[in-house]
């Protein structure tokens, strides 16, 4: 009989690619992960991992068993969720991730939920929107709260449930002292080129969704910033706009909250979608459902 916990380690190793990353995810030492994989090899009666002095990788048999392990773990998780739903109690451990800009709104709701249910342990992490879906499917997180700046947010895929919390307009954020801030109106192509052409452009580092969406809009209207500053965090960008350091695309809510910032609506309209991601196998788990409801209350429409 193959050990379920060892199958989970194999599945995680298949997803993460290294012993070190697998150990970090699971809270084990690298040597403990290696020992568990070796024990699974003895149970299976075949080599699952090819080891060299520098790295370890799955053999063909290891990849095949990892695929079986994913299906087995899905079935077990679904069964556990159904049994928890029958009991109805909110308890156990739920791992939640959230992008930094949304954490201040979400955290109080999760803390209140945890206080109301002493048997529930919520473990919260910071995440990036581009990697969250894979992390949920790999069982590193049970719930991920992200934003999506594309015109077509992701739909549900294999094993992933996508919950839309709200849509929010994106504005061109200017310091309130900017001459064009005194002339309200939409930022059409000509106006956007004028504003961007003589100001430092503030944005997230390359690889982030907000950066990609902003660069796409600038390219579409032929706006070329003379200078570009890159910073992590939308609230940081808002503070820099207020300080007169430059201009940026920001969610309307963040622009409104920051004193000294005026937002102009781009034409055509830009928006971002706030999403919560869970696994389909946990849809009946009361604890995860309660955390999802907390996210809806914190970040849903009207908030």
PDB file of C-alpha atoms in Angstrom:
ATOM      1  CA  UNK A   1       0.000   0.000   0.000  1.00  0.00           C
ATOM      2  CA  UNK A   2       1.420   3.381  -1.008  1.00  0.00           C
ATOM      3  CA  UNK A   3       1.556   5.887   1.824  1.00  0.00           C
ATOM      4  CA  UNK A   4      -0.737   8.874   1.217  1.00  0.00           C
ATOM      5  CA  UNK A   5       1.554  11.401   2.890  1.00  0.00           C
ATOM      6  CA  UNK A   6       4.478  10.250   0.768  1.00  0.00           C
ATOM      7  CA  UNK A   7       2.341  10.555  -2.339  1.00  0.00           C
ATOM      8  CA  UNK A   8       1.639  14.147  -1.314  1.00  0.00           C
ATOM      9  CA  UNK A   9       5.388  14.789  -0.989  1.00  0.00           C
ATOM     10  CA  UNK A  10       5.924  13.301  -4.455  1.00  0.00           C
ATOM     11  CA  UNK A  11       3.153  15.492  -5.875  1.00  0.00           C
ATOM     12  CA  UNK A  12       4.669  18.591  -4.278  1.00  0.00           C
ATOM     13  CA  UNK A  13       8.139  17.667  -5.534  1.00  0.00           C
ATOM     14  CA  UNK A  14       6.721  17.247  -9.035  1.00  0.00           C
ATOM     15  CA  UNK A  15       5.196  20.740  -8.838  1.00  0.00           C
ATOM     16  CA  UNK A  16       8.131  22.540  -7.197  1.00  0.00           C
ATOM     17  CA  UNK A  17      10.984  20.796  -8.969  1.00  0.00           C
ATOM     18  CA  UNK A  18      13.572  20.721  -6.168  1.00  0.00           C
ATOM     19  CA  UNK A  19      13.999  18.989  -2.819  1.00  0.00           C
ATOM     20  CA  UNK A  20      14.756  22.323  -1.153  1.00  0.00           C
ATOM     21  CA  UNK A  21      11.579  24.046  -2.414  1.00  0.00           C
ATOM     22  CA  UNK A  22       9.476  21.009  -1.510  1.00  0.00           C
ATOM     23  CA  UNK A  23      10.915  20.975   2.006  1.00  0.00           C
ATOM     24  CA  UNK A  24      10.245  24.702   2.432  1.00  0.00           C
ATOM     25  CA  UNK A  25       6.605  24.267   1.379  1.00  0.00           C
ATOM     26  CA  UNK A  26       5.998  21.359   3.729  1.00  0.00           C
ATOM     27  CA  UNK A  27       8.006  22.579   6.706  1.00  0.00           C
ATOM     28  CA  UNK A  28      10.389  19.630   6.515  1.00  0.00           C
ATOM     29  CA  UNK A  29      14.153  19.479   6.208  1.00  0.00           C
ATOM     30  CA  UNK A  30      15.527  18.568   2.774  1.00  0.00           C
ATOM     31  CA  UNK A  31      16.932  15.344   4.202  1.00  0.00           C
ATOM     32  CA  UNK A  32      13.494  14.383   5.546  1.00  0.00           C
ATOM     33  CA  UNK A  33      11.944  14.921   2.091  1.00  0.00           C
ATOM     34  CA  UNK A  34      14.666  12.768   0.508  1.00  0.00           C
ATOM     35  CA  UNK A  35      14.071  10.026   3.067  1.00  0.00           C
ATOM     36  CA  UNK A  36      10.315  10.042   2.450  1.00  0.00           C
ATOM     37  CA  UNK A  37      10.796   9.846  -1.313  1.00  0.00           C
ATOM     38  CA  UNK A  38      13.226   6.952  -0.843  1.00  0.00           C
ATOM     39  CA  UNK A  39      10.669   5.173   1.330  1.00  0.00           C
ATOM     40  CA  UNK A  40       8.020   5.698  -1.368  1.00  0.00           C
ATOM     41  CA  UNK A  41      10.402   4.155  -3.907  1.00  0.00           C
ATOM     42  CA  UNK A  42      10.679   1.065  -1.722  1.00  0.00           C
ATOM     43  CA  UNK A  43       6.884   0.874  -1.463  1.00  0.00           C
ATOM     44  CA  UNK A  44       6.470   1.256  -5.231  1.00  0.00           C
ATOM     45  CA  UNK A  45       9.294  -1.139  -6.009  1.00  0.00           C
ATOM     46  CA  UNK A  46      10.784   1.126  -8.672  1.00  0.00           C
ATOM     47  CA  UNK A  47      13.073   4.158  -8.899  1.00  0.00           C
ATOM     48  CA  UNK A  48      11.039   7.369  -8.812  1.00  0.00           C
ATOM     49  CA  UNK A  49      13.805   9.946  -8.417  1.00  0.00           C
ATOM     50  CA  UNK A  50      17.069  10.246 -10.312  1.00  0.00           C
ATOM     51  CA  UNK A  51      19.729  11.767  -8.100  1.00  0.00           C
ATOM     52  CA  UNK A  52      22.992  13.448  -9.097  1.00  0.00           C
ATOM     53  CA  UNK A  53      25.501  15.416  -7.073  1.00  0.00           C
ATOM     54  CA  UNK A  54      23.739  18.681  -7.991  1.00  0.00           C
ATOM     55  CA  UNK A  55      20.039  17.887  -8.226  1.00  0.00           C
ATOM     56  CA  UNK A  56      17.225  15.363  -8.127  1.00  0.00           C
ATOM     57  CA  UNK A  57      14.585  14.858 -10.814  1.00  0.00           C
ATOM     58  CA  UNK A  58      11.714  12.470 -11.448  1.00  0.00           C
ATOM     59  CA  UNK A  59      12.139   9.384 -13.551  1.00  0.00           C
ATOM     60  CA  UNK A  60       9.452   8.388 -16.052  1.00  0.00           C
ATOM     61  CA  UNK A  61       7.934   6.177 -13.367  1.00  0.00           C
ATOM     62  CA  UNK A  62       8.106   9.051 -10.908  1.00  0.00           C
ATOM     63  CA  UNK A  63       6.240  11.369 -13.270  1.00  0.00           C
ATOM     64  CA  UNK A  64       3.590   8.732 -13.889  1.00  0.00           C
ATOM     65  CA  UNK A  65       3.086   8.106 -10.179  1.00  0.00           C
ATOM     66  CA  UNK A  66       2.953  11.869  -9.534  1.00  0.00           C
ATOM     67  CA  UNK A  67       0.053  12.109 -12.007  1.00  0.00           C
ATOM     68  CA  UNK A  68      -1.741   9.308 -10.177  1.00  0.00           C
ATOM     69  CA  UNK A  69      -0.943  11.020  -6.872  1.00  0.00           C
ATOM     70  CA  UNK A  70      -2.615  14.255  -8.037  1.00  0.00           C
ATOM     71  CA  UNK A  71      -5.848  12.386  -8.808  1.00  0.00           C
ATOM     72  CA  UNK A  72      -5.688  10.410  -5.542  1.00  0.00           C
ATOM     73  CA  UNK A  73      -5.126  13.553  -3.480  1.00  0.00           C
ATOM     74  CA  UNK A  74      -8.022  15.292  -5.248  1.00  0.00           C
ATOM     75  CA  UNK A  75     -10.339  12.397  -4.414  1.00  0.00           C
ATOM     76  CA  UNK A  76      -9.232  12.306  -0.782  1.00  0.00           C
ATOM     77  CA  UNK A  77      -9.597  16.091  -0.409  1.00  0.00           C
ATOM     78  CA  UNK A  78     -13.076  16.006  -1.952  1.00  0.00           C
ATOM     79  CA  UNK A  79     -14.120  13.213   0.423  1.00  0.00           C
ATOM     80  CA  UNK A  80     -12.724  15.086   3.420  1.00  0.00           C
ATOM     81  CA  UNK A  81     -14.605  18.228   2.375  1.00  0.00           C
ATOM     82  CA  UNK A  82     -17.872  16.344   2.112  1.00  0.00           C
ATOM     83  CA  UNK A  83     -17.405  14.807   5.557  1.00  0.00           C
ATOM     84  CA  UNK A  84     -16.589  18.209   7.069  1.00  0.00           C
ATOM     85  CA  UNK A  85     -19.705  19.591   5.403  1.00  0.00           C
ATOM     86  CA  UNK A  86     -21.783  16.882   7.081  1.00  0.00           C
ATOM     87  CA  UNK A  87     -20.372  17.887  10.456  1.00  0.00           C
ATOM     88  CA  UNK A  88     -20.804  21.576   9.629  1.00  0.00           C
ATOM     89  CA  UNK A  89     -18.171  22.823  12.070  1.00  0.00           C
ATOM     90  CA  UNK A  90     -15.708  25.542  11.038  1.00  0.00           C
ATOM     91  CA  UNK A  91     -12.281  24.359  12.138  1.00  0.00           C
ATOM     92  CA  UNK A  92      -8.919  23.077  11.053  1.00  0.00           C
ATOM     93  CA  UNK A  93      -6.174  24.882   9.172  1.00  0.00           C
ATOM     94  CA  UNK A  94      -6.826  27.118   6.152  1.00  0.00           C
ATOM     95  CA  UNK A  95      -3.956  28.732   4.253  1.00  0.00           C
ATOM     96  CA  UNK A  96      -4.897  32.067   2.675  1.00  0.00           C
ATOM     97  CA  UNK A  97      -2.777  34.216   0.386  1.00  0.00           C
ATOM     98  CA  UNK A  98      -3.421  37.782  -0.702  1.00  0.00           C
ATOM     99  CA  UNK A  99      -1.704  40.462  -2.756  1.00  0.00           C
ATOM    100  CA  UNK A 100      -0.281  43.204  -0.485  1.00  0.00           C
ATOM    101  CA  UNK A 101      -2.599  45.998  -1.687  1.00  0.00           C
ATOM    102  CA  UNK A 102      -5.703  44.068  -0.562  1.00  0.00           C
ATOM    103  CA  UNK A 103      -4.351  42.625   2.690  1.00  0.00           C
ATOM    104  CA  UNK A 104      -5.318  45.597   4.941  1.00  0.00           C
ATOM    105  CA  UNK A 105      -8.980  45.201   3.924  1.00  0.00           C
ATOM    106  CA  UNK A 106      -9.044  41.396   4.146  1.00  0.00           C
ATOM    107  CA  UNK A 107      -7.051  40.823   7.339  1.00  0.00           C
ATOM    108  CA  UNK A 108      -9.599  42.220   9.859  1.00  0.00           C
ATOM    109  CA  UNK A 109     -12.322  39.962   8.467  1.00  0.00           C
ATOM    110  CA  UNK A 110     -10.130  36.882   8.712  1.00  0.00           C
ATOM    111  CA  UNK A 111      -9.064  37.818  12.228  1.00  0.00           C
ATOM    112  CA  UNK A 112     -12.692  38.237  13.275  1.00  0.00           C
ATOM    113  CA  UNK A 113     -13.568  34.878  11.725  1.00  0.00           C
ATOM    114  CA  UNK A 114     -10.747  33.198  13.609  1.00  0.00           C
ATOM    115  CA  UNK A 115     -11.785  34.810  16.900  1.00  0.00           C
ATOM    116  CA  UNK A 116     -15.336  33.544  16.414  1.00  0.00           C
ATOM    117  CA  UNK A 117     -14.183  29.987  15.716  1.00  0.00           C
ATOM    118  CA  UNK A 118     -11.442  28.926  18.157  1.00  0.00           C
ATOM    119  CA  UNK A 119     -10.981  25.604  16.335  1.00  0.00           C
ATOM    120  CA  UNK A 120     -10.044  27.450  13.134  1.00  0.00           C
ATOM    121  CA  UNK A 121      -6.440  28.395  12.336  1.00  0.00           C
ATOM    122  CA  UNK A 122      -5.963  30.810   9.443  1.00  0.00           C
ATOM    123  CA  UNK A 123      -2.418  31.010   8.094  1.00  0.00           C
ATOM    124  CA  UNK A 124      -1.970  34.090   5.906  1.00  0.00           C
ATOM    125  CA  UNK A 125       0.719  34.764   3.284  1.00  0.00           C
ATOM    126  CA  UNK A 126       1.572  37.437   0.736  1.00  0.00           C
ATOM    127  CA  UNK A 127       1.321  36.286  -2.869  1.00  0.00           C
ATOM    128  CA  UNK A 128       1.661  37.553  -6.406  1.00  0.00           C
ATOM    129  CA  UNK A 129      -1.231  37.419  -8.839  1.00  0.00           C
ATOM    130  CA  UNK A 130       0.761  35.651 -11.559  1.00  0.00           C
ATOM    131  CA  UNK A 131       1.678  32.615  -9.448  1.00  0.00           C
ATOM    132  CA  UNK A 132      -1.382  32.254  -7.230  1.00  0.00           C
ATOM    133  CA  UNK A 133      -3.395  29.824  -9.369  1.00  0.00           C
ATOM    134  CA  UNK A 134      -0.549  27.324  -9.553  1.00  0.00           C
ATOM    135  CA  UNK A 135       0.039  27.647  -5.809  1.00  0.00           C
ATOM    136  CA  UNK A 136      -3.639  26.891  -5.078  1.00  0.00           C
ATOM    137  CA  UNK A 137      -3.621  23.862  -7.363  1.00  0.00           C
ATOM    138  CA  UNK A 138      -0.372  22.668  -5.737  1.00  0.00           C
ATOM    139  CA  UNK A 139      -2.096  22.935  -2.317  1.00  0.00           C
ATOM    140  CA  UNK A 140       0.327  25.547  -1.021  1.00  0.00           C
ATOM    141  CA  UNK A 141      -2.733  27.784  -0.483  1.00  0.00           C
ATOM    142  CA  UNK A 142      -6.378  26.897   0.049  1.00  0.00           C
ATOM    143  CA  UNK A 143      -7.611  30.369  -0.947  1.00  0.00           C
ATOM    144  CA  UNK A 144      -5.830  33.085  -2.929  1.00  0.00           C
ATOM    145  CA  UNK A 145      -7.069  36.660  -3.340  1.00  0.00           C
ATOM    146  CA  UNK A 146      -5.586  38.364  -6.400  1.00  0.00           C
ATOM    147  CA  UNK A 147      -6.255  41.077  -8.940  1.00  0.00           C
ATOM    148  CA  UNK A 148      -6.411  40.738 -12.710  1.00  0.00           C
ATOM    149  CA  UNK A 149      -5.858  43.748 -14.970  1.00  0.00           C
ATOM    150  CA  UNK A 150      -6.731  42.051 -18.252  1.00  0.00           C
ATOM    151  CA  UNK A 151      -9.910  42.644 -20.217  1.00  0.00           C
ATOM    152  CA  UNK A 152     -10.859  38.980 -19.809  1.00  0.00           C
ATOM    153  CA  UNK A 153     -10.200  37.592 -16.307  1.00  0.00           C
ATOM    154  CA  UNK A 154      -9.541  33.844 -16.075  1.00  0.00           C
ATOM    155  CA  UNK A 155     -12.446  31.424 -16.070  1.00  0.00           C
ATOM    156  CA  UNK A 156     -12.608  28.248 -14.060  1.00  0.00           C
ATOM    157  CA  UNK A 157     -10.127  25.637 -15.200  1.00  0.00           C
ATOM    158  CA  UNK A 158      -9.337  22.076 -14.316  1.00  0.00           C
ATOM    159  CA  UNK A 159      -9.446  21.832 -10.560  1.00  0.00           C
ATOM    160  CA  UNK A 160      -9.722  25.618 -10.009  1.00  0.00           C
ATOM    161  CA  UNK A 161     -12.762  27.613  -8.878  1.00  0.00           C
ATOM    162  CA  UNK A 162     -12.701  31.351  -9.697  1.00  0.00           C
ATOM    163  CA  UNK A 163     -14.852  33.698  -7.606  1.00  0.00           C
ATOM    164  CA  UNK A 164     -15.265  37.261  -8.886  1.00  0.00           C
ATOM    165  CA  UNK A 165     -15.430  39.689  -5.970  1.00  0.00           C
ATOM    166  CA  UNK A 166     -15.628  43.031  -7.785  1.00  0.00           C
ATOM    167  CA  UNK A 167     -14.571  45.112 -10.788  1.00  0.00           C
ATOM    168  CA  UNK A 168     -12.837  48.434 -10.247  1.00  0.00           C
ATOM    169  CA  UNK A 169     -11.944  51.279 -12.600  1.00  0.00           C
ATOM    170  CA  UNK A 170      -8.310  52.171 -13.255  1.00  0.00           C
ATOM    171  CA  UNK A 171      -7.492  55.887 -13.395  1.00  0.00           C
ATOM    172  CA  UNK A 172      -4.522  57.921 -14.531  1.00  0.00           C
ATOM    173  CA  UNK A 173      -3.294  59.307 -11.202  1.00  0.00           C
ATOM    174  CA  UNK A 174      -1.811  62.821 -11.177  1.00  0.00           C
ATOM    175  CA  UNK A 175      -0.529  64.963  -8.320  1.00  0.00           C
ATOM    176  CA  UNK A 176      -3.294  67.412  -7.430  1.00  0.00           C
ATOM    177  CA  UNK A 177      -1.062  70.330  -8.375  1.00  0.00           C
ATOM    178  CA  UNK A 178      -0.675  69.129 -11.965  1.00  0.00           C
ATOM    179  CA  UNK A 179      -2.192  71.682 -14.421  1.00  0.00           C
ATOM    180  CA  UNK A 180      -4.385  69.061 -16.069  1.00  0.00           C
ATOM    181  CA  UNK A 181      -5.738  67.970 -12.685  1.00  0.00           C
ATOM    182  CA  UNK A 182      -7.607  71.274 -12.631  1.00  0.00           C
ATOM    183  CA  UNK A 183      -9.348  70.418 -15.917  1.00  0.00           C
ATOM    184  CA  UNK A 184     -11.535  67.386 -15.238  1.00  0.00           C
ATOM    185  CA  UNK A 185     -12.267  65.078 -18.087  1.00  0.00           C
ATOM    186  CA  UNK A 186     -11.280  61.711 -19.479  1.00  0.00           C
ATOM    187  CA  UNK A 187      -7.693  60.947 -20.472  1.00  0.00           C
ATOM    188  CA  UNK A 188      -8.059  60.234 -24.181  1.00  0.00           C
ATOM    189  CA  UNK A 189      -5.074  59.267 -26.346  1.00  0.00           C
ATOM    190  CA  UNK A 190      -3.927  62.843 -26.977  1.00  0.00           C
ATOM    191  CA  UNK A 191      -4.260  63.846 -23.348  1.00  0.00           C
ATOM    192  CA  UNK A 192      -2.512  60.699 -22.163  1.00  0.00           C
ATOM    193  CA  UNK A 193       0.421  61.336 -24.501  1.00  0.00           C
ATOM    194  CA  UNK A 194       0.638  64.929 -23.258  1.00  0.00           C
ATOM    195  CA  UNK A 195       0.640  63.941 -19.584  1.00  0.00           C
ATOM    196  CA  UNK A 196       3.040  61.027 -19.941  1.00  0.00           C
ATOM    197  CA  UNK A 197       5.396  62.895 -22.249  1.00  0.00           C
ATOM    198  CA  UNK A 198       6.690  65.339 -19.640  1.00  0.00           C
ATOM    199  CA  UNK A 199       6.438  63.315 -16.429  1.00  0.00           C
ATOM    200  CA  UNK A 200       8.228  60.406 -14.786  1.00  0.00           C
ATOM    201  CA  UNK A 201       6.151  57.257 -15.240  1.00  0.00           C
ATOM    202  CA  UNK A 202       5.614  55.262 -12.030  1.00  0.00           C
ATOM    203  CA  UNK A 203       4.852  51.555 -12.327  1.00  0.00           C
ATOM    204  CA  UNK A 204       5.353  48.079 -10.908  1.00  0.00           C
ATOM    205  CA  UNK A 205       8.389  46.014 -11.932  1.00  0.00           C
ATOM    206  CA  UNK A 206       8.243  43.956 -15.112  1.00  0.00           C
ATOM    207  CA  UNK A 207       6.309  40.706 -14.826  1.00  0.00           C
ATOM    208  CA  UNK A 208       3.433  42.099 -12.781  1.00  0.00           C
ATOM    209  CA  UNK A 209      -0.073  42.281 -14.212  1.00  0.00           C
ATOM    210  CA  UNK A 210      -0.512  46.002 -13.546  1.00  0.00           C
ATOM    211  CA  UNK A 211       2.760  46.712 -15.368  1.00  0.00           C
ATOM    212  CA  UNK A 212       1.707  44.663 -18.402  1.00  0.00           C
ATOM    213  CA  UNK A 213      -1.703  46.357 -18.592  1.00  0.00           C
ATOM    214  CA  UNK A 214      -0.191  49.827 -18.233  1.00  0.00           C
ATOM    215  CA  UNK A 215       2.500  49.224 -20.819  1.00  0.00           C
ATOM    216  CA  UNK A 216      -0.078  47.868 -23.247  1.00  0.00           C
ATOM    217  CA  UNK A 217      -2.215  51.005 -22.913  1.00  0.00           C
ATOM    218  CA  UNK A 218       0.778  53.342 -23.320  1.00  0.00           C
ATOM    219  CA  UNK A 219       1.901  51.465 -26.428  1.00  0.00           C
ATOM    220  CA  UNK A 220      -1.601  51.529 -27.920  1.00  0.00           C
ATOM    221  CA  UNK A 221      -1.703  55.346 -27.839  1.00  0.00           C
ATOM    222  CA  UNK A 222       1.952  55.931 -28.679  1.00  0.00           C
ATOM    223  CA  UNK A 223       2.814  57.394 -25.270  1.00  0.00           C
ATOM    224  CA  UNK A 224       6.525  57.051 -24.438  1.00  0.00           C
ATOM    225  CA  UNK A 225       7.524  58.034 -20.880  1.00  0.00           C
ATOM    226  CA  UNK A 226      10.822  59.943 -20.798  1.00  0.00           C
ATOM    227  CA  UNK A 227      11.667  58.353 -17.421  1.00  0.00           C
ATOM    228  CA  UNK A 228      10.380  55.265 -15.626  1.00  0.00           C
ATOM    229  CA  UNK A 229      10.546  54.444 -11.912  1.00  0.00           C
ATOM    230  CA  UNK A 230       9.628  50.945 -10.735  1.00  0.00           C
ATOM    231  CA  UNK A 231       8.290  50.192  -7.264  1.00  0.00           C
ATOM    232  CA  UNK A 232       6.476  47.300  -5.579  1.00  0.00           C
ATOM    233  CA  UNK A 233       3.030  48.092  -4.174  1.00  0.00           C
ATOM    234  CA  UNK A 234       0.179  50.206  -5.517  1.00  0.00           C
ATOM    235  CA  UNK A 235      -0.051  52.233  -2.302  1.00  0.00           C
ATOM    236  CA  UNK A 236       3.638  53.098  -2.668  1.00  0.00           C
ATOM    237  CA  UNK A 237       2.963  54.352  -6.196  1.00  0.00           C
ATOM    238  CA  UNK A 238       0.023  56.424  -4.914  1.00  0.00           C
ATOM    239  CA  UNK A 239       2.222  58.062  -2.266  1.00  0.00           C
ATOM    240  CA  UNK A 240       4.845  58.864  -4.895  1.00  0.00           C
ATOM    241  CA  UNK A 241       2.221  60.456  -7.148  1.00  0.00           C
ATOM    242  CA  UNK A 242       1.013  62.584  -4.214  1.00  0.00           C
ATOM    243  CA  UNK A 243       4.608  63.655  -3.575  1.00  0.00           C
ATOM    244  CA  UNK A 244       4.877  64.922  -7.144  1.00  0.00           C
ATOM    245  CA  UNK A 245       7.358  62.262  -8.269  1.00  0.00           C
ATOM    246  CA  UNK A 246       5.368  61.250 -11.339  1.00  0.00           C
ATOM    247  CA  UNK A 247       2.128  59.805 -12.684  1.00  0.00           C
ATOM    248  CA  UNK A 248       0.740  56.259 -12.732  1.00  0.00           C
ATOM    249  CA  UNK A 249      -2.197  54.032 -13.527  1.00  0.00           C
ATOM    250  CA  UNK A 250      -3.875  53.163 -10.226  1.00  0.00           C
ATOM    251  CA  UNK A 251      -7.120  51.552  -9.072  1.00  0.00           C
ATOM    252  CA  UNK A 252      -9.695  54.289  -8.487  1.00  0.00           C
ATOM    253  CA  UNK A 253     -10.163  53.334  -4.842  1.00  0.00           C
ATOM    254  CA  UNK A 254      -6.478  53.659  -4.033  1.00  0.00           C
ATOM    255  CA  UNK A 255      -6.271  56.994  -5.859  1.00  0.00           C
ATOM    256  CA  UNK A 256      -9.277  58.329  -3.910  1.00  0.00           C
ATOM    257  CA  UNK A 257      -7.820  57.267  -0.561  1.00  0.00           C
ATOM    258  CA  UNK A 258      -4.506  59.042  -1.167  1.00  0.00           C
ATOM    259  CA  UNK A 259      -4.525  62.744  -0.322  1.00  0.00           C
ATOM    260  CA  UNK A 260      -2.967  64.902  -3.008  1.00  0.00           C
ATOM    261  CA  UNK A 261      -3.911  62.638  -5.929  1.00  0.00           C
ATOM    262  CA  UNK A 262      -6.398  63.319  -8.728  1.00  0.00           C
ATOM    263  CA  UNK A 263      -7.589  60.503 -10.985  1.00  0.00           C
ATOM    264  CA  UNK A 264      -8.560  60.891 -14.647  1.00  0.00           C
ATOM    265  CA  UNK A 265     -10.508  58.095 -16.335  1.00  0.00           C
ATOM    266  CA  UNK A 266      -8.684  56.696 -19.381  1.00  0.00           C
ATOM    267  CA  UNK A 267     -10.562  56.301 -22.658  1.00  0.00           C
ATOM    268  CA  UNK A 268     -11.280  53.539 -23.484  1.00  0.00           C
ATOM    269  CA  UNK A 269     -12.040  52.405 -19.964  1.00  0.00           C
ATOM    270  CA  UNK A 270      -9.506  50.377 -17.955  1.00  0.00           C
ATOM    271  CA  UNK A 271     -10.508  48.053 -15.115  1.00  0.00           C
ATOM    272  CA  UNK A 272      -9.143  45.402 -12.812  1.00  0.00           C
ATOM    273  CA  UNK A 273     -11.006  42.433 -11.333  1.00  0.00           C
ATOM    274  CA  UNK A 274     -10.581  41.238  -7.755  1.00  0.00           C
ATOM    275  CA  UNK A 275     -10.726  37.435  -7.694  1.00  0.00           C
ATOM    276  CA  UNK A 276     -10.643  34.666  -5.114  1.00  0.00           C
ATOM    277  CA  UNK A 277      -9.285  31.276  -6.175  1.00  0.00           C
ATOM    278  CA  UNK A 278     -10.023  27.927  -4.512  1.00  0.00           C
ATOM    279  CA  UNK A 279      -9.828  24.279  -5.544  1.00  0.00           C
ATOM    280  CA  UNK A 280     -12.991  22.580  -6.781  1.00  0.00           C
ATOM    281  CA  UNK A 281     -12.274  19.711  -4.401  1.00  0.00           C
ATOM    282  CA  UNK A 282     -12.742  21.995  -1.361  1.00  0.00           C
ATOM    283  CA  UNK A 283     -15.982  23.661  -2.436  1.00  0.00           C
ATOM    284  CA  UNK A 284     -17.915  21.944   0.383  1.00  0.00           C
ATOM    285  CA  UNK A 285     -15.365  22.521   3.150  1.00  0.00           C
ATOM    286  CA  UNK A 286     -17.057  24.784   5.752  1.00  0.00           C
ATOM    287  CA  UNK A 287     -13.800  26.414   6.895  1.00  0.00           C
ATOM    288  CA  UNK A 288     -12.680  27.361   3.387  1.00  0.00           C
ATOM    289  CA  UNK A 289     -16.212  28.500   2.537  1.00  0.00           C
ATOM    290  CA  UNK A 290     -16.154  30.738   5.630  1.00  0.00           C
ATOM    291  CA  UNK A 291     -12.826  32.280   4.597  1.00  0.00           C
ATOM    292  CA  UNK A 292     -14.182  32.849   1.094  1.00  0.00           C
ATOM    293  CA  UNK A 293     -17.251  34.554   2.561  1.00  0.00           C
ATOM    294  CA  UNK A 294     -14.945  36.778   4.650  1.00  0.00           C
ATOM    295  CA  UNK A 295     -13.135  37.769   1.446  1.00  0.00           C
ATOM    296  CA  UNK A 296     -16.451  38.588  -0.229  1.00  0.00           C
ATOM    297  CA  UNK A 297     -17.485  40.753   2.711  1.00  0.00           C
ATOM    298  CA  UNK A 298     -14.128  42.551   2.768  1.00  0.00           C
ATOM    299  CA  UNK A 299     -13.593  43.040  -0.937  1.00  0.00           C
ATOM    300  CA  UNK A 300     -16.893  42.460  -2.697  1.00  0.00           C
ATOM    301  CA  UNK A 301     -18.975  45.071  -4.508  1.00  0.00           C
ATOM    302  CA  UNK A 302     -19.944  47.967  -2.324  1.00  0.00           C
ATOM    303  CA  UNK A 303     -16.649  47.917  -0.396  1.00  0.00           C
TER     304      UNK A 303
END
